[in-house]
Short mmCIF file of C-alpha atoms in Angstrom, two decimals:
data_model
loop_
_atom_site.label_atom_id
_atom_site.label_comp_id
_atom_site.label_asym_id
_atom_site.label_seq_id
_atom_site.Cartn_x
_atom_site.Cartn_y
_atom_site.Cartn_z
CA GLU A 28 60.35 90.05 111.40
CA TYR A 29 60.54 90.54 107.97
CA ARG A 30 64.38 89.78 107.44
CA GLN A 31 64.48 86.37 108.83
CA LYS A 32 61.04 85.32 106.60
CA LEU A 33 64.08 86.12 103.82
CA GLY A 34 65.82 84.30 105.15
CA TYR A 35 68.79 87.13 106.85
CA GLU A 36 70.24 86.46 109.77
CA ASN A 37 73.70 86.64 110.45
CA CYS A 38 73.76 89.86 108.63
CA CYS A 39 71.35 92.31 107.12
CA ARG A 40 70.37 96.08 107.34
CA VAL A 41 67.52 95.59 109.96
CA VAL A 42 66.57 99.43 109.57
CA PHE A 43 66.87 101.17 106.48
CA ALA A 44 65.55 104.20 107.23
CA GLU A 45 62.47 105.39 104.69
CA ALA A 46 61.44 102.05 104.14
CA ASP A 47 60.89 100.37 107.52
CA ASN A 48 59.19 103.87 107.94
CA LEU A 49 62.25 105.11 110.64
CA PRO A 50 63.73 108.37 107.99
CA ALA A 51 67.34 108.84 108.85
CA LEU A 52 67.91 105.36 110.81
CA ILE A 53 70.46 102.61 109.37
CA VAL A 54 70.80 99.93 111.45
CA ASP A 55 73.10 97.18 110.11
CA LYS A 56 73.37 94.37 111.76
CA TYR A 57 76.92 92.40 111.30
CA ALA A 58 76.89 88.85 113.47
CA ASP A 59 76.09 89.66 117.12
CA VAL A 60 77.36 93.57 116.28
CA LEU A 61 75.04 96.38 115.24
CA VAL A 62 75.73 99.44 113.54
CA VAL A 63 73.35 102.05 113.62
CA GLN A 64 73.87 106.20 112.09
CA CYS A 65 71.97 109.08 112.71
CA LEU A 66 70.78 111.21 109.86
CA SER A 67 69.58 113.69 110.62
CA LEU A 68 68.70 115.91 114.20
CA GLY A 69 64.64 113.80 115.50
CA ILE A 70 67.04 110.39 115.62
CA HIS A 71 69.89 112.07 117.00
CA GLN A 72 68.41 113.67 119.89
CA ARG A 73 66.16 109.39 120.31
CA LYS A 74 69.67 108.11 119.94
CA GLU A 75 69.77 106.56 123.49
CA MET A 76 66.22 105.11 123.67
CA ILE A 77 66.90 103.80 119.74
CA VAL A 78 69.63 101.90 121.17
CA LYS A 79 67.98 100.64 124.47
CA VAL A 80 65.29 98.86 121.86
CA LEU A 81 68.15 97.50 119.95
CA ALA A 82 69.97 95.78 123.24
CA GLU A 83 66.56 94.53 124.07
CA ILE A 84 65.05 93.58 120.91
CA PHE A 85 69.03 91.90 119.74
CA SER A 86 71.04 91.09 122.99
CA PRO A 87 74.03 91.96 120.56
CA ARG A 88 77.81 92.27 121.97
CA GLY A 89 77.96 96.30 121.51
CA ILE A 90 76.48 98.80 118.85
CA TYR A 91 78.77 100.97 117.11
CA GLU A 92 77.39 104.43 115.71
CA ARG A 93 78.88 105.71 112.11
CA SER A 94 77.32 108.69 112.43
CA ASP A 95 81.00 110.16 110.46
CA VAL A 96 78.88 111.53 107.98
CA SER A 97 78.81 115.14 106.39
CA VAL A 98 75.32 114.66 105.50
CA ARG A 99 74.97 115.51 109.83
CA ALA A 100 75.45 119.10 108.97
CA LYS A 101 72.42 119.70 106.85
CA GLU A 102 71.24 119.23 110.11
CA GLY A 103 73.24 121.36 112.71
CA LEU A 104 75.81 117.94 113.52
CA PRO A 105 79.04 117.22 113.86
CA PRO A 106 79.40 113.66 112.73
CA GLU A 107 80.13 110.96 115.55
CA LYS A 108 81.04 107.70 115.77
CA GLY A 109 82.35 105.34 119.06
CA THR A 110 80.80 102.35 121.26
CA LEU A 111 77.42 103.04 122.31
CA TYR A 112 77.10 99.63 123.44
CA GLY A 113 79.02 96.49 125.23
CA GLU A 114 82.22 95.62 123.86
CA VAL A 115 83.05 96.21 120.11
CA PRO A 116 85.90 94.37 118.15
CA ASP A 117 88.16 95.98 115.28
CA GLU A 118 87.00 93.12 113.13
CA VAL A 119 83.96 91.21 113.43
CA VAL A 120 83.69 87.79 110.68
CA ILE A 121 80.51 87.43 109.02
CA GLU A 122 78.99 84.47 107.06
CA GLU A 123 76.97 85.72 103.53
CA ASN A 124 76.59 83.38 101.27
CA GLY A 125 78.20 80.59 102.73
CA LEU A 126 81.98 83.27 103.05
CA LYS A 127 83.21 83.92 105.92
CA MET A 128 84.41 87.90 105.46
CA ALA A 129 85.62 90.03 108.24
CA VAL A 130 84.48 93.07 108.43
CA ASP A 131 85.53 96.14 110.33
CA VAL A 132 82.38 98.09 111.63
CA LYS A 133 85.00 101.20 113.04
CA ASN A 134 86.55 102.47 109.62
CA GLY A 135 85.48 100.32 107.04
CA GLN A 136 83.23 102.09 104.18
CA LYS A 137 79.45 103.57 105.16
CA THR A 138 78.94 100.69 108.11
CA GLY A 139 81.68 98.19 107.33
CA TYR A 140 80.42 96.48 104.67
CA PHE A 141 78.22 96.67 101.61
CA LEU A 142 74.81 94.22 102.48
CA ASP A 143 72.67 95.21 100.28
CA GLN A 144 75.12 93.13 97.24
CA LYS A 145 74.33 90.48 98.86
CA GLU A 146 72.25 88.23 95.97
CA ASN A 147 74.33 90.19 93.16
CA ARG A 148 77.53 89.06 94.77
CA PHE A 149 76.04 85.44 94.87
CA ALA A 150 74.47 85.49 91.18
CA VAL A 151 77.53 86.12 89.77
CA ARG A 152 79.25 82.77 90.57
CA ARG A 153 77.40 81.17 87.37
CA TYR A 154 78.69 83.58 84.94
CA ALA A 155 81.99 83.54 86.37
CA LYS A 156 82.37 79.36 86.19
CA GLY A 157 85.44 78.46 84.36
CA GLY A 158 86.25 81.58 83.42
CA ARG A 159 89.17 84.84 84.06
CA VAL A 160 87.53 87.30 86.01
CA LEU A 161 87.91 91.17 87.19
CA ASP A 162 86.31 92.36 89.25
CA CYS A 163 86.79 95.57 89.34
CA PHE A 164 86.36 98.37 92.59
CA SER A 165 87.02 95.44 94.35
CA ASN A 166 86.77 96.66 98.20
CA SER A 167 86.72 93.90 100.19
CA GLY A 168 86.30 91.22 98.04
CA GLY A 169 82.30 90.64 97.93
CA PHE A 170 82.10 89.67 94.31
CA ALA A 171 85.81 88.59 93.98
CA LEU A 172 85.28 86.17 96.40
CA ASN A 173 81.70 84.57 95.62
CA ALA A 174 83.69 84.22 91.67
CA ALA A 175 86.06 82.15 92.92
CA LEU A 176 84.40 79.53 94.10
CA THR A 177 83.97 78.82 90.92
CA ALA A 178 86.27 80.49 88.16
CA ASP A 179 89.96 79.63 86.67
CA ARG A 180 91.29 82.82 87.69
CA VAL A 181 90.09 86.45 89.63
CA ILE A 182 91.71 89.85 89.64
CA ALA A 183 90.22 91.73 92.61
CA ALA A 184 91.80 95.31 91.53
CA ASP A 185 90.81 98.90 93.74
CA ILE A 186 92.89 102.02 94.45
CA SER A 187 92.78 100.87 98.16
CA PRO A 188 96.28 98.91 99.01
CA LEU A 189 93.87 98.83 102.52
CA ALA A 190 91.11 97.51 100.68
CA LEU A 191 93.67 94.59 98.92
CA GLU A 192 94.75 93.73 101.90
CA ASN A 193 90.65 92.71 103.24
CA VAL A 194 90.43 90.55 100.10
CA GLU A 195 93.84 88.84 100.24
CA LYS A 196 91.97 88.25 104.21
CA ASN A 197 89.26 87.18 102.97
CA ALA A 198 90.36 84.60 100.75
CA ARG A 199 92.42 83.21 103.61
CA LEU A 200 89.94 82.99 105.84
CA ASN A 201 88.19 80.69 102.97
CA GLY A 202 90.84 79.06 101.71
CA ILE A 203 90.89 80.72 98.66
CA SER A 204 94.05 80.69 96.21
CA ASN A 205 92.67 81.00 92.77
CA LEU A 206 92.91 85.34 93.61
CA GLU A 207 94.99 88.12 92.51
CA THR A 208 94.88 91.66 93.86
CA LYS A 209 95.60 94.51 92.64
CA CYS A 210 96.05 97.77 93.70
CA ALA A 211 95.86 100.50 90.99
CA ASP A 212 93.48 103.17 89.87
CA VAL A 213 90.57 101.81 87.75
CA PHE A 214 90.28 103.46 85.10
CA GLN A 215 93.62 103.50 83.97
CA LEU A 216 94.32 99.33 84.66
CA LEU A 217 90.89 99.11 82.19
CA ARG A 218 93.35 101.62 79.79
CA GLU A 219 96.76 99.07 80.14
CA TYR A 220 95.00 96.04 79.62
CA ARG A 221 93.00 97.00 77.09
CA THR A 222 96.37 98.41 75.63
CA ALA A 223 98.24 94.71 76.22
CA GLY A 224 95.15 92.90 74.25
CA GLU A 225 93.99 91.20 77.73
CA LYS A 226 90.32 89.68 77.78
CA PHE A 227 88.11 88.50 80.64
CA SER A 228 84.89 85.58 80.59
CA LEU A 229 83.53 88.23 83.62
CA ILE A 230 84.21 91.95 84.36
CA VAL A 231 82.60 93.02 87.42
CA LEU A 232 82.22 96.79 87.03
CA ASP A 233 80.65 98.45 90.91
CA PRO A 234 82.14 101.88 91.16
CA PRO A 235 81.99 103.67 95.07
CA ALA A 236 79.34 106.54 93.52
CA PHE A 237 79.93 108.42 90.70
CA CYS A 238 77.92 112.17 91.76
CA LYS A 239 76.77 112.96 94.73
CA SER A 240 74.28 115.26 93.43
CA ALA A 241 71.99 116.84 90.37
CA ASP A 242 74.64 119.27 89.42
CA GLU A 243 76.84 116.24 89.12
CA VAL A 244 75.26 114.23 86.67
CA LYS A 245 76.69 114.60 83.92
CA ASP A 246 79.70 114.43 84.39
CA ALA A 247 79.10 110.48 86.57
CA PHE A 248 77.31 109.93 83.10
CA ARG A 249 80.51 109.07 81.33
CA GLY A 250 82.32 108.35 84.17
CA TYR A 251 80.02 105.48 83.97
CA LYS A 252 80.02 105.06 80.30
CA ASP A 253 84.16 105.63 79.80
CA ILE A 254 84.24 102.40 82.79
CA ASN A 255 81.80 100.66 80.80
CA LEU A 256 82.75 100.86 77.53
CA LEU A 257 86.54 99.81 78.84
CA GLY A 258 85.29 96.61 80.53
CA MET A 259 83.11 95.42 77.27
CA LYS A 260 85.61 96.17 75.17
CA LEU A 261 87.47 93.53 77.35
CA VAL A 262 85.34 91.38 77.97
CA LYS A 263 86.07 88.40 75.72
CA SER A 264 83.18 87.28 72.99
CA GLY A 265 80.40 84.96 75.01
CA GLY A 266 81.48 86.83 78.16
CA PHE A 267 79.91 89.14 80.37
CA LEU A 268 79.95 92.40 82.30
CA ALA A 269 77.98 92.77 84.82
CA THR A 270 77.85 96.85 86.02
CA CYS A 271 76.54 98.61 89.27
CA SER A 272 75.33 102.21 89.55
CA CYS A 273 74.83 103.12 93.53
CA SER A 274 74.87 107.36 92.09
CA HIS A 275 71.69 108.37 93.47
CA TYR A 276 70.65 110.52 90.59
CA MET A 277 72.33 108.69 87.79
CA THR A 278 68.60 107.04 87.14
CA LEU A 279 67.95 103.30 85.68
CA PRO A 280 66.75 104.70 82.68
CA LEU A 281 69.29 107.10 82.51
CA PHE A 282 71.95 104.71 83.22
CA GLU A 283 70.41 102.28 79.97
CA LYS A 284 70.94 104.58 78.30
CA MET A 285 74.75 105.18 79.11
CA LEU A 286 74.95 101.51 78.99
CA SER A 287 73.46 101.74 74.94
CA GLU A 288 75.73 104.68 73.65
CA ALA A 289 78.49 102.58 75.26
CA ALA A 290 77.51 99.46 73.99
CA LYS A 291 77.06 101.07 70.69
CA GLU A 292 79.90 102.65 71.19
CA SER A 293 82.24 99.49 71.32
CA GLY A 294 81.87 97.77 68.07
CA ARG A 295 80.64 94.67 69.78
CA ARG A 296 76.77 93.15 69.80
CA VAL A 297 75.38 93.85 73.55
CA ARG A 298 72.46 91.81 74.97
CA SER A 299 71.24 92.17 78.06
#
């Protein structure tokens, strides 16, 4: 009901662990399919009851488990995945921000798609208007497709050929033709663009987590600083850099410190 009040119906995270007073339980809704993650022994032991309740509330076509994550080992649990209820297709087409997106709930990253970036993906449209856009770590193309609705040209870059196949598929689903994909190591690609003198009106940086523990924060800081410094150098005067982090241990103050250092070293005048 909370989600529906905010207009989330076709796709959304309906159970967000601790935030919904259900620690270690994730439930994502993709159209008429639900995907669950059980991350603790207590939740795992109640999985059958949880599935029954979800089926009663949502009457979904199917419920799929994506508990194929390493954190379960800390609870003495093996990774698990598979259909728990009904039928689950290999691909589910959702609608987000008026765009159709094909989601691989069985093998895609996390539970299939990063639902938490919905508003940010929509916001990118205003900054992309009439320009040349580079979407780095594009995954299935959420930012790239939203940008393509207002930009002249968009490049979606990712190291995964499978991810870029999904980008191209999603572009076709929406009749988008001003988008091209680039399969490359983003760090190397940014350096190549720098050497070639390339410039973009908008660069989106939404990398995977650079650290999974507090011990890795220093290395993560260097990694974030590297791509953001390169990104700042590639943005043309008057352009925009949209940058993200999903690393839990990369706190907001630390992330802002990194951006400040990158801005100073870039030699560019930067404002937020």
